[in-house]
Short mmCIF file of C-alpha atoms and ligand atoms in Angstrom, two decimals:
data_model
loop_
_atom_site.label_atom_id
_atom_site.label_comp_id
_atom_site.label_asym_id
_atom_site.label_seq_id
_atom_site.Cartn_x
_atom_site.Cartn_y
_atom_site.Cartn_z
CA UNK A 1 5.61 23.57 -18.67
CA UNK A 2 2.07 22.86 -19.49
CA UNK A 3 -1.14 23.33 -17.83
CA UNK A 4 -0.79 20.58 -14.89
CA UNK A 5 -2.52 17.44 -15.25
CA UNK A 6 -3.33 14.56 -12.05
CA UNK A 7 -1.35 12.05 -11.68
CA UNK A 8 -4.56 9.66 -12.61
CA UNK A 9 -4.44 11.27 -16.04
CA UNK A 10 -0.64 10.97 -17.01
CA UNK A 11 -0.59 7.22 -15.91
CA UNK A 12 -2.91 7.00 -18.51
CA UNK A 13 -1.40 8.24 -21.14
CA UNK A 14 1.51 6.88 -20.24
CA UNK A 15 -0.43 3.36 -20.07
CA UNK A 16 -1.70 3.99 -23.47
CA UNK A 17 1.22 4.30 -25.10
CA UNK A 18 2.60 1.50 -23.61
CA UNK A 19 3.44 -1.93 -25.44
CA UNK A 20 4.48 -5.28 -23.99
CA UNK A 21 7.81 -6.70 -24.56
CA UNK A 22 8.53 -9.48 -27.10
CA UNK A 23 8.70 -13.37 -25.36
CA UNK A 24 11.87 -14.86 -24.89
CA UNK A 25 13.12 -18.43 -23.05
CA UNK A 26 15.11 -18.42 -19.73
CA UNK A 27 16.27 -21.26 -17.68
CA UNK A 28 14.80 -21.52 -14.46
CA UNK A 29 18.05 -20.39 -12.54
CA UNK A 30 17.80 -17.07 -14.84
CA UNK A 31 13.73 -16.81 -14.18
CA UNK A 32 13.32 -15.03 -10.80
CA UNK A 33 11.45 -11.75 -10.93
CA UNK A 34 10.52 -12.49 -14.23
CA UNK A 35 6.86 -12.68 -15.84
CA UNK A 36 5.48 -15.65 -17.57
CA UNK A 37 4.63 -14.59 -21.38
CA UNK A 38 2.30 -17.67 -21.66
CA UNK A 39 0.08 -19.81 -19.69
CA UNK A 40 1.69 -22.52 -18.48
CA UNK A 41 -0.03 -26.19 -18.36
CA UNK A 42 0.97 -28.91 -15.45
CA UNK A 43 2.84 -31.84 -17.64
CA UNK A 44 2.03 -34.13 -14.74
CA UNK A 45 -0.10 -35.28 -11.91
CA UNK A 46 1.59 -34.32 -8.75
CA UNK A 47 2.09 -35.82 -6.83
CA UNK A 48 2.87 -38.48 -9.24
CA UNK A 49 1.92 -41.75 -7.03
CA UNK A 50 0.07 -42.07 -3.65
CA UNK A 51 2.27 -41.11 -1.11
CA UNK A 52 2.97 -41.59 2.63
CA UNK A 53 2.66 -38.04 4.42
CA UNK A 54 4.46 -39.85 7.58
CA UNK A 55 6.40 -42.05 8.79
CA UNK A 56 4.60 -45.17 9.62
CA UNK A 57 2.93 -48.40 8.73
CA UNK A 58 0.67 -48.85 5.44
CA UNK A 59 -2.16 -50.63 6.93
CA UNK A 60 -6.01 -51.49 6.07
CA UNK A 61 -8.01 -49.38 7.92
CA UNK A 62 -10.62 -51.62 8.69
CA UNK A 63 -8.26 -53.81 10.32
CA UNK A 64 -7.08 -51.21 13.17
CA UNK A 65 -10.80 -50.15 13.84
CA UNK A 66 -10.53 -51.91 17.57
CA UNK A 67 -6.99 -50.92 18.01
CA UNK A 68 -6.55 -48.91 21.35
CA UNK A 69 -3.36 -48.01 23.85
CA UNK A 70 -4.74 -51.15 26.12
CA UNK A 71 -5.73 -53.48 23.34
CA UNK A 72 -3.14 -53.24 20.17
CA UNK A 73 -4.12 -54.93 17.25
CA UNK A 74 -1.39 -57.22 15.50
CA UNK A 75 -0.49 -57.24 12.24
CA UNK A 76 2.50 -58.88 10.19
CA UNK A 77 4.90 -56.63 8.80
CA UNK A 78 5.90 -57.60 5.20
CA UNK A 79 8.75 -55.14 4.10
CA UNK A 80 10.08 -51.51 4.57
CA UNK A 81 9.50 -49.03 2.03
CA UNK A 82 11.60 -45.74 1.96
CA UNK A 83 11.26 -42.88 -0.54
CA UNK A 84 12.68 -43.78 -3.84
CA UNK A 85 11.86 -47.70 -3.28
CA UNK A 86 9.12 -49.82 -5.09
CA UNK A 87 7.20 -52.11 -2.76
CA UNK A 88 7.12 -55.58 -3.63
CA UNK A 89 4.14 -56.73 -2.20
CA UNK A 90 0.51 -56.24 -1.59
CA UNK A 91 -1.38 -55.88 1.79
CA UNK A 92 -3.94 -58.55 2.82
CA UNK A 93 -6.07 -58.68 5.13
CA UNK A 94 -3.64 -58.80 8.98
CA UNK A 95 -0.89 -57.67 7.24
CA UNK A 96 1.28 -53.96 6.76
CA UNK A 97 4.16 -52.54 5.43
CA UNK A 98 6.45 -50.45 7.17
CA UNK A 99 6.26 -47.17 5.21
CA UNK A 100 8.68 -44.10 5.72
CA UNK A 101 7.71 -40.33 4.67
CA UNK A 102 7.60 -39.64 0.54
CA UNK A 103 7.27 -43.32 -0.28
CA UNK A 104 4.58 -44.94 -2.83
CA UNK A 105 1.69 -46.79 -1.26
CA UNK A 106 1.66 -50.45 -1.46
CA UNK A 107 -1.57 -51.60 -3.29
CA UNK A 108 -4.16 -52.89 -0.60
CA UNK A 109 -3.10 -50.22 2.58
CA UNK A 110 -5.32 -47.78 2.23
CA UNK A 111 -4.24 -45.45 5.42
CA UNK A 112 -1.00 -44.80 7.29
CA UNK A 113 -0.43 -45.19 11.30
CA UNK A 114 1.86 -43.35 12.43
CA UNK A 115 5.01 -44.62 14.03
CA UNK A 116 4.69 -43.39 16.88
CA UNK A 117 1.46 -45.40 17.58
CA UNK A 118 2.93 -48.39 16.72
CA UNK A 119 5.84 -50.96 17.98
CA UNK A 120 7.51 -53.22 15.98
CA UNK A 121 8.98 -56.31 17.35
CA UNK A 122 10.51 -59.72 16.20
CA UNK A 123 8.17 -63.10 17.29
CA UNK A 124 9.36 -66.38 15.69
CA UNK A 125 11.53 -64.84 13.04
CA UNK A 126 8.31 -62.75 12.14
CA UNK A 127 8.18 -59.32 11.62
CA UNK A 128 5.10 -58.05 13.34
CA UNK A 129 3.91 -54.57 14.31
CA UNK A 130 1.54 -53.75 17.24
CA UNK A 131 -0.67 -50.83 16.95
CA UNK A 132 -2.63 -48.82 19.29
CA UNK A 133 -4.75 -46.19 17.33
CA UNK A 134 -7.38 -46.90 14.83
CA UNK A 135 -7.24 -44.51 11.61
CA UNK A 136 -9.48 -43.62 9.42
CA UNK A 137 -9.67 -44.47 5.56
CA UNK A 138 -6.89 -42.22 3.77
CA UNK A 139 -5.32 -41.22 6.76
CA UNK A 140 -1.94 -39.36 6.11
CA UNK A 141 -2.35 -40.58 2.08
CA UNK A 142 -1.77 -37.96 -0.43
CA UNK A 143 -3.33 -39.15 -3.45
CA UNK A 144 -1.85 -39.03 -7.19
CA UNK A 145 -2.75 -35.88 -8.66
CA UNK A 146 -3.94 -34.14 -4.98
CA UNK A 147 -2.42 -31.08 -5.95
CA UNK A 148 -2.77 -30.48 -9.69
CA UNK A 149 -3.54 -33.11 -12.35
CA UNK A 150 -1.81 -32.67 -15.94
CA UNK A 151 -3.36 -30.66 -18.30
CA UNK A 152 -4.48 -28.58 -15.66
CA UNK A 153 -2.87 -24.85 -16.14
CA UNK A 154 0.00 -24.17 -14.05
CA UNK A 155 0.64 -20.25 -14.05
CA UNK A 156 -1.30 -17.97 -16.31
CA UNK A 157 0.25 -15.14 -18.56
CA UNK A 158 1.35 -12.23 -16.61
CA UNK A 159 2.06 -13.74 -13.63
CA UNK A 160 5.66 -12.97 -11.64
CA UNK A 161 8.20 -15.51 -10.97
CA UNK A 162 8.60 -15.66 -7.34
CA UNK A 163 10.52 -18.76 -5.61
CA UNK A 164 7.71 -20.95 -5.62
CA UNK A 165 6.06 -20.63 -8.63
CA UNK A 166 10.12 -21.78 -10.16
CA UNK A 167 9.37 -24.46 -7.20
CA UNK A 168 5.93 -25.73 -9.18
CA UNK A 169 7.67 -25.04 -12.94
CA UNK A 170 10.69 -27.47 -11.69
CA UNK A 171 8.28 -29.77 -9.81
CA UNK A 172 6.21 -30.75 -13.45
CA UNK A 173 10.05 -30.93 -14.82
CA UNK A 174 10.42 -27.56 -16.61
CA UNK A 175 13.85 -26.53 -17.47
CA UNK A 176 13.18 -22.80 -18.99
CA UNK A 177 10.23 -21.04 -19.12
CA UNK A 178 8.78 -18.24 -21.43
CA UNK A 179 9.03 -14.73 -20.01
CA UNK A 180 8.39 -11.42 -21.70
CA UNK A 181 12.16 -10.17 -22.47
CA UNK A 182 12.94 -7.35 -19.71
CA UNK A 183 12.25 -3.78 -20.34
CA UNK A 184 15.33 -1.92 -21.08
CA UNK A 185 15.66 1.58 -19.25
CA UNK A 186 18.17 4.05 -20.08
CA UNK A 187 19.28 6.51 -17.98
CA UNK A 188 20.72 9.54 -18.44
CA UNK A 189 21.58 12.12 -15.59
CA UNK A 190 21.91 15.93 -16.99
CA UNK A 191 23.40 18.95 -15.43
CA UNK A 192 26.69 20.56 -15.93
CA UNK A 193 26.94 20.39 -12.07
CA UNK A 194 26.66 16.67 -11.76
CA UNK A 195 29.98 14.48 -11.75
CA UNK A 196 30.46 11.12 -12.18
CA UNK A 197 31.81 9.21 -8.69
CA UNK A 198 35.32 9.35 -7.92
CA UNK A 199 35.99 12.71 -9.48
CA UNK A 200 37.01 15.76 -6.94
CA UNK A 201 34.09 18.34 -6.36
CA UNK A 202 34.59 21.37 -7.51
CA UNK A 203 32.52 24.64 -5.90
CA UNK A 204 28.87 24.36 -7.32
CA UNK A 205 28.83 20.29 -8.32
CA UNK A 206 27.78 17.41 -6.66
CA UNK A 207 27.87 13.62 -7.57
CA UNK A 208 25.46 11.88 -9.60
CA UNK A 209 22.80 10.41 -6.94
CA UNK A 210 20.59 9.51 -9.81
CA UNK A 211 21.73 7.31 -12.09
CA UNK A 212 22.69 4.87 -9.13
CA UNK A 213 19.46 5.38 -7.81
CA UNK A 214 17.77 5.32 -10.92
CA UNK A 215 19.60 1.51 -11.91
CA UNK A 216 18.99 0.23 -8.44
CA UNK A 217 15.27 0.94 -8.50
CA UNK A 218 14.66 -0.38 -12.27
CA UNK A 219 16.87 -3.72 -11.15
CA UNK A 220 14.64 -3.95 -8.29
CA UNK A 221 11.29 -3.46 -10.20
CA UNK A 222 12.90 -6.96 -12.46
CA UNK A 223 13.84 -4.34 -15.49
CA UNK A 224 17.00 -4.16 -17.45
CA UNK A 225 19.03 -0.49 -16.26
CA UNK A 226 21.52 0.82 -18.97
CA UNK A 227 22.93 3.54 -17.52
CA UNK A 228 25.11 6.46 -19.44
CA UNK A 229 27.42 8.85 -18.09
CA UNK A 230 25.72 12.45 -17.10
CA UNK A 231 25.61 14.53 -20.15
CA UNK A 232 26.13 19.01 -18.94
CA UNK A 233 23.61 21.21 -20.21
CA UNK A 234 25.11 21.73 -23.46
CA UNK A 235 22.50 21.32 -26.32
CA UNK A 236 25.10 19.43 -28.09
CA UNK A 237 26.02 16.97 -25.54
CA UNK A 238 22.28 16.44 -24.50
CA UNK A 239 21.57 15.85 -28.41
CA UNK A 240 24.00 13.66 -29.04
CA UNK A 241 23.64 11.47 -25.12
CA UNK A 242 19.88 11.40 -25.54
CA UNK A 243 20.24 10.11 -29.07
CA UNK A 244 22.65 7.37 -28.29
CA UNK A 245 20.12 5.98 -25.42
CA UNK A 246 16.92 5.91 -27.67
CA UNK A 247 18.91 3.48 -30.01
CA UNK A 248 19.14 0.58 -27.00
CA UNK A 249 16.03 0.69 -25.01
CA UNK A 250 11.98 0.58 -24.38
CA UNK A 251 12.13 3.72 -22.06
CA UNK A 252 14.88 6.66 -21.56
CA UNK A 253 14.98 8.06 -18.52
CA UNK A 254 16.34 11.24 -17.57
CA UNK A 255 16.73 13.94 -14.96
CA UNK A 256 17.43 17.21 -14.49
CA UNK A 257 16.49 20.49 -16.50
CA UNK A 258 12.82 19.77 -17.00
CA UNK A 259 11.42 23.24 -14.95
CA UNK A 260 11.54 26.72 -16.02
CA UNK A 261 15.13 27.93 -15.98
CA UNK A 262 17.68 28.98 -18.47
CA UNK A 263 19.41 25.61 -18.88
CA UNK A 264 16.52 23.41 -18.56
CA UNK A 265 17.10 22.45 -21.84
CA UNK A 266 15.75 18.74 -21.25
CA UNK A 267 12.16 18.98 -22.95
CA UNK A 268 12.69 21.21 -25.58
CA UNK A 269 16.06 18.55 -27.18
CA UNK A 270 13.60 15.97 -26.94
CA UNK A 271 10.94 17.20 -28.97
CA UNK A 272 13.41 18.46 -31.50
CA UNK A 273 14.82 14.80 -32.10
CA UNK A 274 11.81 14.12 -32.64
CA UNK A 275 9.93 13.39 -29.14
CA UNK A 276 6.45 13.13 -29.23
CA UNK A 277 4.60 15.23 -25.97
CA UNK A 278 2.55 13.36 -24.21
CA UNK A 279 2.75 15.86 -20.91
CA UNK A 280 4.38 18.09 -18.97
CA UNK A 281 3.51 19.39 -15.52
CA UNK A 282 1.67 16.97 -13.07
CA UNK A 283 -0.03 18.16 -9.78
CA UNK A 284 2.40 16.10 -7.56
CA UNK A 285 5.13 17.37 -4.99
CA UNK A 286 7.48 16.60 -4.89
CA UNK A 287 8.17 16.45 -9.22
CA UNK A 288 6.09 18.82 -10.46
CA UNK A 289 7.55 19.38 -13.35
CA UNK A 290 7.87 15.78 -15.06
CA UNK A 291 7.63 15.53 -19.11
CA UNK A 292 6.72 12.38 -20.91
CA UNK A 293 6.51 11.46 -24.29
CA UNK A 294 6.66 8.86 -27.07
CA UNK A 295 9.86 8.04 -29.78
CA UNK A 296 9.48 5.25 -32.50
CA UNK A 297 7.96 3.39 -29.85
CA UNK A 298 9.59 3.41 -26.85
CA UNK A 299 8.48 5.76 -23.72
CA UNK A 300 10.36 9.11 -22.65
CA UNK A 301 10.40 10.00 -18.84
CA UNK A 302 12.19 13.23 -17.64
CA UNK A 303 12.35 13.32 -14.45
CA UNK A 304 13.21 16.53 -12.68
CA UNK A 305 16.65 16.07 -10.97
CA UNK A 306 15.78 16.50 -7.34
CA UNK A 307 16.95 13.63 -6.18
CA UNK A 308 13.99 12.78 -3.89
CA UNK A 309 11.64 14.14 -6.90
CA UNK A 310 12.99 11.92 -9.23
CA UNK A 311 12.71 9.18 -7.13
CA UNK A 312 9.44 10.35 -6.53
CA UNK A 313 8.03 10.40 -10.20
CA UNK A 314 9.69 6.77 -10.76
CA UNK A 315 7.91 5.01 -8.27
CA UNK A 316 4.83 6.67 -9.28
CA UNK A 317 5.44 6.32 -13.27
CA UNK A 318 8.36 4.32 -14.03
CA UNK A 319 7.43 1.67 -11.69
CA UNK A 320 3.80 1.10 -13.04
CA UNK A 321 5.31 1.62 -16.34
CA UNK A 322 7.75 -1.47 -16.39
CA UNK A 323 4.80 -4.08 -15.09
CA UNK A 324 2.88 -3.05 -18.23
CA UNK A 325 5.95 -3.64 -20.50
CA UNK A 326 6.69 -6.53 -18.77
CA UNK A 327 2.91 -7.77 -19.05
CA UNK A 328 2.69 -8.39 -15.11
CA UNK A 329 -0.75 -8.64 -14.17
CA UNK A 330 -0.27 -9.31 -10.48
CA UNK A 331 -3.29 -7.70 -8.44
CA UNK A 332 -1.45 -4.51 -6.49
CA UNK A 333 -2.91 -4.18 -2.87
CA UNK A 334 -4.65 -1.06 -2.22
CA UNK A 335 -2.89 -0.13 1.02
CA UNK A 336 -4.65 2.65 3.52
CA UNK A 337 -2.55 4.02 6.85
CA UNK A 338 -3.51 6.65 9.65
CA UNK A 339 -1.03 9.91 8.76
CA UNK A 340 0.98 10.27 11.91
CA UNK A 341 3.12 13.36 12.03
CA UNK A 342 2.37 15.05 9.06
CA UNK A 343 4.13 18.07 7.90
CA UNK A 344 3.06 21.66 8.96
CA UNK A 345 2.11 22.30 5.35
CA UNK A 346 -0.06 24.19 3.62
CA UNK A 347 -2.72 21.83 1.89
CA UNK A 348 -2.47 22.18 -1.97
CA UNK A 349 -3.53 21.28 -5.08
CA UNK A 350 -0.82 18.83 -5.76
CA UNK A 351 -0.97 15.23 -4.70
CA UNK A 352 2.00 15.14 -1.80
CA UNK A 353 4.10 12.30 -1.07
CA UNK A 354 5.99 11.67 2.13
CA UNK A 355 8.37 8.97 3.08
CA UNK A 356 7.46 7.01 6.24
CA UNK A 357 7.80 4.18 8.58
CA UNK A 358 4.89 1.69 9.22
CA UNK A 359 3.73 0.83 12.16
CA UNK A 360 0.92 -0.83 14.19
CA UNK A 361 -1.36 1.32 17.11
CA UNK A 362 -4.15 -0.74 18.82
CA UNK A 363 -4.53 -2.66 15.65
CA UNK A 364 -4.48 -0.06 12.49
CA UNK A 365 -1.71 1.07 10.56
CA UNK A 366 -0.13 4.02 11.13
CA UNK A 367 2.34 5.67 8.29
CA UNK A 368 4.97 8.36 10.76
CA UNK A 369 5.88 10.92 8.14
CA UNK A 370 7.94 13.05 10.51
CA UNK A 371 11.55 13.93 9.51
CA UNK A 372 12.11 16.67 6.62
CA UNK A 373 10.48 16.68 3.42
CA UNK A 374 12.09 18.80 0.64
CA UNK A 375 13.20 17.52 -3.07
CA UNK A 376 16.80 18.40 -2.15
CA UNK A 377 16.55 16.14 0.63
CA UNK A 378 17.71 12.46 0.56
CA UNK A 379 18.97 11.28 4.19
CA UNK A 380 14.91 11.34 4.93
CA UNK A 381 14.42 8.10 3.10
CA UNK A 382 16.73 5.83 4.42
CA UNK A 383 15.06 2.86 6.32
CA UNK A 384 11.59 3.78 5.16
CA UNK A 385 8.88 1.42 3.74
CA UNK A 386 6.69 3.43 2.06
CA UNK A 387 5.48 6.72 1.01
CA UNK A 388 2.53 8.41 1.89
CA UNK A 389 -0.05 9.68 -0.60
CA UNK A 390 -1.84 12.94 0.29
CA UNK A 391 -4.42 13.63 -2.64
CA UNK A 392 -7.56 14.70 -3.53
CA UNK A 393 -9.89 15.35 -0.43
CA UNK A 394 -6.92 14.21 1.72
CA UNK A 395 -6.07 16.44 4.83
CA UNK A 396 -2.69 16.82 6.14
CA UNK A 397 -3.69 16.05 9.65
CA UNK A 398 -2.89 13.95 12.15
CA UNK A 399 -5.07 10.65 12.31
CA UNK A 400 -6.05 11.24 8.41
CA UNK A 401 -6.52 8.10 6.44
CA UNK A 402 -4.00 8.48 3.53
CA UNK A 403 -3.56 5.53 0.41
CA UNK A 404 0.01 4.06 1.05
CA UNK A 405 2.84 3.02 -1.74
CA UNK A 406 4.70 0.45 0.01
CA UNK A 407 8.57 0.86 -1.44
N1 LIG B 1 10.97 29.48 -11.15
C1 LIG B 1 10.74 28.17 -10.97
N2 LIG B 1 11.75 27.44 -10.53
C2 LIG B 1 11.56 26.12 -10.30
C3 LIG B 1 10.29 25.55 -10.52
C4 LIG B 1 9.26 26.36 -11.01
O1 LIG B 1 8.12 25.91 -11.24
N3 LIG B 1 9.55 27.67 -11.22
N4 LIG B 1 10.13 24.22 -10.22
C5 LIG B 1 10.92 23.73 -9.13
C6 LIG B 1 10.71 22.35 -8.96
S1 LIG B 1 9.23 21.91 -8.33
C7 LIG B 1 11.69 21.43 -9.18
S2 LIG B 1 11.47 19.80 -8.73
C8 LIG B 1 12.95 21.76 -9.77
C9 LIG B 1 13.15 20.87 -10.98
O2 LIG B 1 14.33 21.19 -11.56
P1 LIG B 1 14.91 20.41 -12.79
O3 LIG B 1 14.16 19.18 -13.01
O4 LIG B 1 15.02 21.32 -13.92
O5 LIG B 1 16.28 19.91 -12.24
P2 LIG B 1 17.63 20.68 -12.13
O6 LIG B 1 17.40 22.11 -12.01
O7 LIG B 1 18.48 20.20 -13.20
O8 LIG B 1 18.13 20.09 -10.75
C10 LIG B 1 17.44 20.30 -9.55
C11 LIG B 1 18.38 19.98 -8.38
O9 LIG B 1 18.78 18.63 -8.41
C12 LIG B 1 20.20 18.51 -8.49
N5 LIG B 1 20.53 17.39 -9.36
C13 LIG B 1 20.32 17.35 -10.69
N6 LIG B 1 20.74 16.18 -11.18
C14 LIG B 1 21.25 15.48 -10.17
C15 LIG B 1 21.85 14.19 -10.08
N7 LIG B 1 22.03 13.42 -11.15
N8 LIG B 1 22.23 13.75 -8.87
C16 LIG B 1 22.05 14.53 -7.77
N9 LIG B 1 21.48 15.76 -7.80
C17 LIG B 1 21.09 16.23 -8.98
C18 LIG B 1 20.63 19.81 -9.07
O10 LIG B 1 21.96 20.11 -8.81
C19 LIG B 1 19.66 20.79 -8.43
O11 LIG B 1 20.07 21.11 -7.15
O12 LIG B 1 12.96 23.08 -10.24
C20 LIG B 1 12.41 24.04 -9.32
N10 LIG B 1 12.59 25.33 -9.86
O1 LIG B 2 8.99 18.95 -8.13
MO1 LIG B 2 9.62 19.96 -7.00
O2 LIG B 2 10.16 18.73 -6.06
O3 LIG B 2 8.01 20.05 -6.33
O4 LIG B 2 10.48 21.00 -5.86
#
């Protein structure tokens, strides 16, 4: 390992040598999670007529203005107009149409009553409608163009596809959109003691909790995961694994044999196919001893193989990672919670993270960090929202107001 650096410092470097992905089209089925490559402009004005907001009668204001609950005013109903139809006619002066939700306004009305202020009722073969509120000008009218008018831009560059923002593409008649193509992440799990699922433990192995973690996390975060089988600590084997991953993606991930010990062979195959350093050694705990580096291009992460470390290290550097390559430029909220059951630990130099539960007392947030944190340990995350960041000045004590990574 190398001297240790902060966490502020290898995000940087990391950043640095960072690239966004190439653009590519998707259909807007395909296009949750995804970020738009290129500002998007509205094709239309929408909405793209006046509309009724409610079910009611198109009137002219001016001719309701003495209408009350006593003292209706009359007016003579001309037609019905549901969403989808055209009207037919044009409102003078005594007259209305009967108007339901989502339908055009006929020219002339320039308000809505609502029906529920209003009786209709048949007099001589005659339509007519008795009202009993006045409205005012525009009431319940949404006007052409009251949300966005063509030409107007939609969704900038950079920003994530969420439900609604497919909602407004489909709304201006978009069929795909242009995202940045997902980041590819490889994944490789080392150790000669990990086996893959479904194979019978032997004394000294365990199963292979990180490549499943690993994929789940870099789905979740909107990436592409590509994961391999685990590769033993045979230099060999780690040669030839590491090797085949660098030919299909933008970032290889792997774990295990990144610290100090005989067959932490991880960094050291890197460099000699060719890995470019970029660090090793960051003053976090859990994950000290993370190595990064650059290869034609793409990004290296080793993550030690702790499970909880490695998940550690990804949400702190794999996570960020993928929003640059995927060119997000969503704002992230800086999140700050009250420590509540911290860890009898001694303070350090290292930045500590802690998994913990959210909650609310007398109006601030609280993160509870009790349970048992150690790298080897996994049960200690299940249900929680977020981790805990004790850094710089921090103090592990109770009440302390820590920065928060919600998960
Ligand atoms: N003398 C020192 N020893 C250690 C140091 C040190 O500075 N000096 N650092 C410690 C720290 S901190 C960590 S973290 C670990 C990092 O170890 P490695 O990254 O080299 O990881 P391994 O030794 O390969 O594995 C650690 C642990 O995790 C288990 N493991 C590995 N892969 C998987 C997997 N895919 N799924 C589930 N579990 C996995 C592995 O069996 C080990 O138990 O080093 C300390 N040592
Ligand atoms: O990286 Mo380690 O998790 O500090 O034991």
């Amino acid at each position: 390992m190398d001297v240790l650096i902060s966490i502020e410092e290898a995000s940087r470097r990391l950043q640095e040598a960072a690239t966004v992905c190439q653009v590519e089209q998707v259909a807007l089925d395909r296009a949750l999670g995804r970020v738009v490559a290129v500002d998007v402009q509205a094709l239309l004005d929408v909405p793209h007529f006046d509309r009724a907001m409610l079910d009611g009668f198109a009137v002219k204001a001016a001719d309701i203005v003495a209408a009350t609950k006593d003292q209706p005013v009359e007016l003579r109903v001309l037609e019905t107009v549901g969403a989808g139809h055209v009207p037919h006619v044009h409102v003078e002066a005594g007259t209305a149409v009967r108007t339901m939700t989502g339908a055009p306004i006929v020219t002339g009305a320039d308000a809505i009553v609502r029906i529920e202020y209003a009786e209709e009722l048949t007099r001589d073969n005659e339509r007519i409608v008795r009202i009993y509120r006045a409205v005012d000008e525009h009431e319940a009218i949404q006007e052409r163009g009251h949300d966005i008018l063509a030409g107007h831009t939609l969704l900038t560059s950079g920003t994530v596809l969420q439900p609604m923002e497919i909602a407004v593409l489909a709304a201006h008649g978009y069929h795909t959109v242009t995202v940045t193509r997902q980041p590819r992440v490889a994944i490789v799990a080392t150790g000669s003691e990990v086996v893959p699922l479904g194979q019978a433990l032997q004394l000294g192995q365990l199963y292979n909790s990180n490549t499943p973690m690993l994929t789940a996390l870099v789905t979740q975060a909107g990436a592409q995961a590509i994961s391999f089988s685990p590769a033993s600590d045979h230099k060999e084997e780690l040669t030839e694994r590491f090797m085949e991953a660098l030919k299909t993606c933008d970032i290889l991930v792997t774990t295990g044999g990144v610290s100090v010990g005989d067959y932490d062979l991880t960094p050291s195959i890197l460099e000699a196919i060719g890995v470019k350093r970029l660090f090793w050694g960051v003053w976090m705990r859990p994950g000290t001893p993370v190595y990064a580096g650059t290869f034609d291009g793409r990004l290296v992460l080793a993550l030690s193989g702790n499970p909880a470390a490695a998940f550690i290290n990804a949400i702190v550097f794999l996570v960020p990672l993928l929003r640059v390559l995927s060119g997000q430029k969503n704002e992230q909220v800086d999140v700050k919670a009250r420590l509540k059951n911290p860890p009898q630990k001694r303070r350090v130099k290292h930045t500590r993270f802690f998994a913990g539960q959210l909650i609310f007392i007398e109006n601030e947030l609280w993160i509870d960090v009790s349970g048992e944190h150690s790298s080897g340990v996994m049960t200690n995350f299940i249900g929680k929202m977020a981790l805990a960041q004790i850094g710089g000045e921090d103090e592990l004590r109770e009440g302390e107001l820590v920065s928060v990574i919600l998960l």
